[in-house]
Amino acid sequence: MANANHKSMANTTLAVSDMLWSQDKQKLLIQGEVLLQTRSHTNWGGGVTAWMYVPLIRSHVWQQITDYPRWVQYFPDITKSEVISKGDVKRLYQAAQKAFLFFTAQVEIYLNVVEVLGQQVHFRMEKGTFEDFQASLELKDMGNGTLLAYTVQATPNIPIPSIFIQQAMNLELPANLSKMRQVLCNK
């Protein structure tokens, strides 16, 4: 079942990122905008695909995004990111902390990571403080740089209505990806 969901999400990512970008959207991306498409993913979860342009060649972006311990620099809420084991399928441990109005949520996750050299990274939850979690990064050449598509779908283990999860994704993901682009470009 989880493998079927993984294939479904991967197919959605591929189909969406292969869409023809209008001149307006390409211009927005090159100017630094992060474009989003959110969707529901269970009653208590959410899903999103975000696209951003990175003015670096794909091989350079690939080298940096697959340096998983650096993810603490890309995403401010991630407090720890370490590779536990290597091989065809890597294992990754990540911990994050997010402050809300009246409490601070702490999460941790163990991920299986499958890389398609220079093109895609797929993350699937092995165990953690989510009901489910999977994500993928896809890189494509775009002009003189790289189009990065990040797709994630997750259901937290605390019941938060899907609409709130989607709103949080809409508010925070563009800032997080902009931070990622800033760190990538200032290496």
PDB file of C-alpha atoms in Angstrom:
ATOM      1  CA  MET A   1       0.000   0.000   0.000  1.00  0.00           C
ATOM      2  CA  ALA A   2       2.726   2.497   0.922  1.00  0.00           C
ATOM      3  CA  ASN A   3       4.594   1.560  -2.248  1.00  0.00           C
ATOM      4  CA  ALA A   4       1.451   2.240  -4.315  1.00  0.00           C
ATOM      5  CA  ASN A   5       1.120   5.660  -2.653  1.00  0.00           C
ATOM      6  CA  HIS A   6       4.797   6.344  -3.378  1.00  0.00           C
ATOM      7  CA  LYS A   7       4.310   5.497  -7.071  1.00  0.00           C
ATOM      8  CA  SER A   8       1.143   7.597  -7.202  1.00  0.00           C
ATOM      9  CA  MET A   9       2.914  10.610  -5.688  1.00  0.00           C
ATOM     10  CA  ALA A  10       5.908  10.138  -7.993  1.00  0.00           C
ATOM     11  CA  ASN A  11       3.636   9.974 -11.031  1.00  0.00           C
ATOM     12  CA  THR A  12       1.865  13.153  -9.911  1.00  0.00           C
ATOM     13  CA  THR A  13       5.196  14.889  -9.448  1.00  0.00           C
ATOM     14  CA  LEU A  14       6.431  13.840 -12.854  1.00  0.00           C
ATOM     15  CA  ALA A  15       3.194  14.789 -14.590  1.00  0.00           C
ATOM     16  CA  VAL A  16       2.969  18.166 -12.887  1.00  0.00           C
ATOM     17  CA  SER A  17       6.620  19.111 -13.333  1.00  0.00           C
ATOM     18  CA  ASP A  18       6.539  18.067 -16.992  1.00  0.00           C
ATOM     19  CA  MET A  19       3.714  20.528 -17.675  1.00  0.00           C
ATOM     20  CA  LEU A  20       4.527  23.286 -20.086  1.00  0.00           C
ATOM     21  CA  TRP A  21       5.293  26.389 -18.141  1.00  0.00           C
ATOM     22  CA  SER A  22       3.705  29.517 -19.487  1.00  0.00           C
ATOM     23  CA  GLN A  23       6.028  32.423 -20.184  1.00  0.00           C
ATOM     24  CA  ASP A  24       4.501  34.259 -17.203  1.00  0.00           C
ATOM     25  CA  LYS A  25       5.192  31.375 -14.804  1.00  0.00           C
ATOM     26  CA  GLN A  26       8.734  30.950 -16.085  1.00  0.00           C
ATOM     27  CA  LYS A  27       9.331  34.660 -15.631  1.00  0.00           C
ATOM     28  CA  LEU A  28       7.994  34.545 -12.043  1.00  0.00           C
ATOM     29  CA  LEU A  29      10.204  31.563 -11.242  1.00  0.00           C
ATOM     30  CA  ILE A  30      13.327  33.183 -12.686  1.00  0.00           C
ATOM     31  CA  GLN A  31      12.519  36.349 -10.700  1.00  0.00           C
ATOM     32  CA  GLY A  32      12.631  34.275  -7.511  1.00  0.00           C
ATOM     33  CA  GLU A  33       8.978  33.372  -6.889  1.00  0.00           C
ATOM     34  CA  VAL A  34       8.102  29.990  -5.421  1.00  0.00           C
ATOM     35  CA  LEU A  35       4.977  28.562  -7.050  1.00  0.00           C
ATOM     36  CA  LEU A  36       2.727  26.234  -5.045  1.00  0.00           C
ATOM     37  CA  GLN A  37      -0.074  23.793  -5.617  1.00  0.00           C
ATOM     38  CA  THR A  38      -1.642  22.439  -2.416  1.00  0.00           C
ATOM     39  CA  ARG A  39      -4.066  19.558  -2.094  1.00  0.00           C
ATOM     40  CA  SER A  40      -5.759  17.611   0.624  1.00  0.00           C
ATOM     41  CA  HIS A  41      -4.237  14.323   1.632  1.00  0.00           C
ATOM     42  CA  THR A  42      -6.422  12.665   4.320  1.00  0.00           C
ATOM     43  CA  ASN A  43      -8.721  14.449   6.739  1.00  0.00           C
ATOM     44  CA  TRP A  44      -5.789  15.466   8.946  1.00  0.00           C
ATOM     45  CA  GLY A  45      -2.989  15.874   6.432  1.00  0.00           C
ATOM     46  CA  GLY A  46      -1.934  17.874   3.445  1.00  0.00           C
ATOM     47  CA  GLY A  47       0.036  17.705   0.266  1.00  0.00           C
ATOM     48  CA  VAL A  48       1.878  20.296  -1.752  1.00  0.00           C
ATOM     49  CA  THR A  49       4.101  20.634  -4.770  1.00  0.00           C
ATOM     50  CA  ALA A  50       6.366  23.672  -4.860  1.00  0.00           C
ATOM     51  CA  TRP A  51       8.551  24.818  -7.737  1.00  0.00           C
ATOM     52  CA  MET A  52      11.481  27.171  -7.617  1.00  0.00           C
ATOM     53  CA  TYR A  53      14.231  28.203  -9.971  1.00  0.00           C
ATOM     54  CA  VAL A  54      17.822  27.972  -8.785  1.00  0.00           C
ATOM     55  CA  PRO A  55      20.339  29.916 -10.903  1.00  0.00           C
ATOM     56  CA  LEU A  56      22.901  27.086 -10.725  1.00  0.00           C
ATOM     57  CA  ILE A  57      23.535  24.119 -12.991  1.00  0.00           C
ATOM     58  CA  ARG A  58      21.706  20.949 -12.027  1.00  0.00           C
ATOM     59  CA  SER A  59      24.835  18.968 -11.056  1.00  0.00           C
ATOM     60  CA  HIS A  60      25.795  21.682  -8.548  1.00  0.00           C
ATOM     61  CA  VAL A  61      22.276  21.757  -7.041  1.00  0.00           C
ATOM     62  CA  TRP A  62      22.251  17.947  -6.890  1.00  0.00           C
ATOM     63  CA  GLN A  63      25.561  17.815  -5.042  1.00  0.00           C
ATOM     64  CA  GLN A  64      24.278  20.212  -2.377  1.00  0.00           C
ATOM     65  CA  ILE A  65      20.747  18.865  -1.844  1.00  0.00           C
ATOM     66  CA  THR A  66      22.023  15.319  -1.386  1.00  0.00           C
ATOM     67  CA  ASP A  67      24.344  16.529   1.387  1.00  0.00           C
ATOM     68  CA  TYR A  68      21.616  15.733   3.920  1.00  0.00           C
ATOM     69  CA  PRO A  69      23.342  17.044   7.077  1.00  0.00           C
ATOM     70  CA  ARG A  70      23.228  20.518   5.426  1.00  0.00           C
ATOM     71  CA  TRP A  71      19.410  20.437   5.501  1.00  0.00           C
ATOM     72  CA  VAL A  72      19.525  22.159   8.891  1.00  0.00           C
ATOM     73  CA  GLN A  73      20.785  25.207   6.952  1.00  0.00           C
ATOM     74  CA  TYR A  74      18.023  24.972   4.325  1.00  0.00           C
ATOM     75  CA  PHE A  75      15.023  24.561   6.622  1.00  0.00           C
ATOM     76  CA  PRO A  76      15.034  26.572   9.874  1.00  0.00           C
ATOM     77  CA  ASP A  77      12.734  24.132  11.714  1.00  0.00           C
ATOM     78  CA  ILE A  78      15.014  21.120  11.105  1.00  0.00           C
ATOM     79  CA  THR A  79      17.302  20.784  14.119  1.00  0.00           C
ATOM     80  CA  LYS A  80      19.095  17.587  13.089  1.00  0.00           C
ATOM     81  CA  SER A  81      19.638  15.769   9.791  1.00  0.00           C
ATOM     82  CA  GLU A  82      21.998  12.835   9.592  1.00  0.00           C
ATOM     83  CA  VAL A  83      22.619   9.881   7.313  1.00  0.00           C
ATOM     84  CA  ILE A  84      22.344   6.705   9.375  1.00  0.00           C
ATOM     85  CA  SER A  85      23.295   4.221   6.654  1.00  0.00           C
ATOM     86  CA  LYS A  86      24.321   4.327   3.019  1.00  0.00           C
ATOM     87  CA  GLY A  87      23.725   2.000   0.084  1.00  0.00           C
ATOM     88  CA  ASP A  88      21.164   1.754  -2.701  1.00  0.00           C
ATOM     89  CA  VAL A  89      18.616   2.996  -0.175  1.00  0.00           C
ATOM     90  CA  LYS A  90      20.005   5.450   2.346  1.00  0.00           C
ATOM     91  CA  ARG A  91      18.517   5.873   5.793  1.00  0.00           C
ATOM     92  CA  LEU A  92      18.153   9.384   7.130  1.00  0.00           C
ATOM     93  CA  TYR A  93      17.182  10.662  10.576  1.00  0.00           C
ATOM     94  CA  GLN A  94      15.701  14.140  10.914  1.00  0.00           C
ATOM     95  CA  ALA A  95      14.363  16.038  13.898  1.00  0.00           C
ATOM     96  CA  ALA A  96      12.451  19.307  13.780  1.00  0.00           C
ATOM     97  CA  GLN A  97      10.856  21.754  16.159  1.00  0.00           C
ATOM     98  CA  LYS A  98       8.045  24.179  15.378  1.00  0.00           C
ATOM     99  CA  ALA A  99       6.659  26.806  17.740  1.00  0.00           C
ATOM    100  CA  PHE A 100       2.939  27.485  17.596  1.00  0.00           C
ATOM    101  CA  LEU A 101       0.876  29.947  19.633  1.00  0.00           C
ATOM    102  CA  PHE A 102       0.685  27.976  22.862  1.00  0.00           C
ATOM    103  CA  PHE A 103       3.011  25.024  22.381  1.00  0.00           C
ATOM    104  CA  THR A 104       6.078  23.754  20.585  1.00  0.00           C
ATOM    105  CA  ALA A 105       5.784  20.632  18.459  1.00  0.00           C
ATOM    106  CA  GLN A 106       8.790  18.354  18.193  1.00  0.00           C
ATOM    107  CA  VAL A 107       8.915  15.703  15.509  1.00  0.00           C
ATOM    108  CA  GLU A 108      11.384  13.108  14.423  1.00  0.00           C
ATOM    109  CA  ILE A 109      11.417  10.871  11.409  1.00  0.00           C
ATOM    110  CA  TYR A 110      13.452   8.041   9.951  1.00  0.00           C
ATOM    111  CA  LEU A 111      13.383   8.092   6.170  1.00  0.00           C
ATOM    112  CA  ASN A 112      14.329   5.698   3.417  1.00  0.00           C
ATOM    113  CA  VAL A 113      15.968   7.760   0.683  1.00  0.00           C
ATOM    114  CA  VAL A 114      16.224   6.607  -2.929  1.00  0.00           C
ATOM    115  CA  GLU A 115      18.177   8.753  -5.362  1.00  0.00           C
ATOM    116  CA  VAL A 116      17.975   8.773  -9.152  1.00  0.00           C
ATOM    117  CA  LEU A 117      21.360  10.327  -9.895  1.00  0.00           C
ATOM    118  CA  GLY A 118      21.096  13.996 -10.809  1.00  0.00           C
ATOM    119  CA  GLN A 119      17.310  13.883 -11.235  1.00  0.00           C
ATOM    120  CA  GLN A 120      15.195  12.793  -8.258  1.00  0.00           C
ATOM    121  CA  VAL A 121      15.280  12.026  -4.561  1.00  0.00           C
ATOM    122  CA  HIS A 122      12.415  10.090  -2.977  1.00  0.00           C
ATOM    123  CA  PHE A 123      11.867  10.124   0.792  1.00  0.00           C
ATOM    124  CA  ARG A 124       9.571   7.576   2.429  1.00  0.00           C
ATOM    125  CA  MET A 125       8.904   7.362   6.153  1.00  0.00           C
ATOM    126  CA  GLU A 126      10.173   4.245   7.849  1.00  0.00           C
ATOM    127  CA  LYS A 127       9.014   5.399  11.286  1.00  0.00           C
ATOM    128  CA  GLY A 128       8.439   8.672  13.058  1.00  0.00           C
ATOM    129  CA  THR A 129       5.980  11.060  14.630  1.00  0.00           C
ATOM    130  CA  PHE A 130       3.684  11.151  11.584  1.00  0.00           C
ATOM    131  CA  GLU A 131       0.854   8.904  10.530  1.00  0.00           C
ATOM    132  CA  ASP A 132       2.390   9.003   7.066  1.00  0.00           C
ATOM    133  CA  PHE A 133       5.033  11.023   5.262  1.00  0.00           C
ATOM    134  CA  GLN A 134       6.577  10.936   1.822  1.00  0.00           C
ATOM    135  CA  ALA A 135       8.327  13.502  -0.291  1.00  0.00           C
ATOM    136  CA  SER A 136      10.335  13.894  -3.457  1.00  0.00           C
ATOM    137  CA  LEU A 137      12.672  16.395  -5.030  1.00  0.00           C
ATOM    138  CA  GLU A 138      12.950  16.560  -8.792  1.00  0.00           C
ATOM    139  CA  LEU A 139      15.510  18.566 -10.741  1.00  0.00           C
ATOM    140  CA  LYS A 140      15.226  19.638 -14.385  1.00  0.00           C
ATOM    141  CA  ASP A 141      17.307  21.979 -16.499  1.00  0.00           C
ATOM    142  CA  MET A 142      15.632  25.353 -17.052  1.00  0.00           C
ATOM    143  CA  GLY A 143      17.403  28.069 -18.982  1.00  0.00           C
ATOM    144  CA  ASN A 144      20.796  28.656 -17.380  1.00  0.00           C
ATOM    145  CA  GLY A 145      19.746  27.060 -14.110  1.00  0.00           C
ATOM    146  CA  THR A 146      17.636  24.357 -12.507  1.00  0.00           C
ATOM    147  CA  LEU A 147      13.923  23.948 -11.861  1.00  0.00           C
ATOM    148  CA  LEU A 148      13.467  22.250  -8.496  1.00  0.00           C
ATOM    149  CA  ALA A 149      10.108  20.623  -7.764  1.00  0.00           C
ATOM    150  CA  TYR A 150       9.485  19.573  -4.156  1.00  0.00           C
ATOM    151  CA  THR A 151       6.448  17.420  -3.438  1.00  0.00           C
ATOM    152  CA  VAL A 152       5.430  16.389   0.051  1.00  0.00           C
ATOM    153  CA  GLN A 153       2.392  14.773   1.575  1.00  0.00           C
ATOM    154  CA  ALA A 154       2.059  14.103   5.254  1.00  0.00           C
ATOM    155  CA  THR A 155      -0.391  13.428   8.026  1.00  0.00           C
ATOM    156  CA  PRO A 156       0.717  14.487  11.522  1.00  0.00           C
ATOM    157  CA  ASN A 157      -0.039  12.184  14.417  1.00  0.00           C
ATOM    158  CA  ILE A 158      -2.074  14.910  16.124  1.00  0.00           C
ATOM    159  CA  PRO A 159      -5.483  15.689  14.618  1.00  0.00           C
ATOM    160  CA  ILE A 160      -5.198  19.030  12.832  1.00  0.00           C
ATOM    161  CA  PRO A 161      -7.781  19.643  10.095  1.00  0.00           C
ATOM    162  CA  SER A 162      -6.374  19.353   6.592  1.00  0.00           C
ATOM    163  CA  ILE A 163      -7.210  22.973   5.759  1.00  0.00           C
ATOM    164  CA  PHE A 164      -4.842  24.214   8.502  1.00  0.00           C
ATOM    165  CA  ILE A 165      -2.046  21.941   7.293  1.00  0.00           C
ATOM    166  CA  GLN A 166      -2.491  23.299   3.756  1.00  0.00           C
ATOM    167  CA  GLN A 167      -2.507  26.911   5.008  1.00  0.00           C
ATOM    168  CA  ALA A 168       0.727  26.295   6.928  1.00  0.00           C
ATOM    169  CA  MET A 169       2.282  24.815   3.797  1.00  0.00           C
ATOM    170  CA  ASN A 170       1.202  27.862   1.771  1.00  0.00           C
ATOM    171  CA  LEU A 171       2.718  30.246   4.313  1.00  0.00           C
ATOM    172  CA  GLU A 172       5.936  28.478   5.257  1.00  0.00           C
ATOM    173  CA  LEU A 173       7.105  26.480   2.262  1.00  0.00           C
ATOM    174  CA  PRO A 174       7.904  29.478   0.013  1.00  0.00           C
ATOM    175  CA  ALA A 175      10.059  31.025   2.753  1.00  0.00           C
ATOM    176  CA  ASN A 176      11.774  27.699   3.435  1.00  0.00           C
ATOM    177  CA  LEU A 177      12.552  27.104  -0.225  1.00  0.00           C
ATOM    178  CA  SER A 178      13.743  30.678  -0.665  1.00  0.00           C
ATOM    179  CA  LYS A 179      16.118  30.065   2.266  1.00  0.00           C
ATOM    180  CA  MET A 180      17.266  26.843   0.588  1.00  0.00           C
ATOM    181  CA  ARG A 181      17.975  28.730  -2.665  1.00  0.00           C
ATOM    182  CA  GLN A 182      19.895  31.418  -0.747  1.00  0.00           C
ATOM    183  CA  VAL A 183      22.107  28.811   0.953  1.00  0.00           C
ATOM    184  CA  LEU A 184      22.618  26.886  -2.311  1.00  0.00           C
ATOM    185  CA  CYS A 185      23.720  30.032  -4.138  1.00  0.00           C
ATOM    186  CA  ASN A 186      26.025  31.267  -1.351  1.00  0.00           C
ATOM    187  CA  LYS A 187      28.050  28.082  -0.963  1.00  0.00           C
TER     188      LYS A 187
END
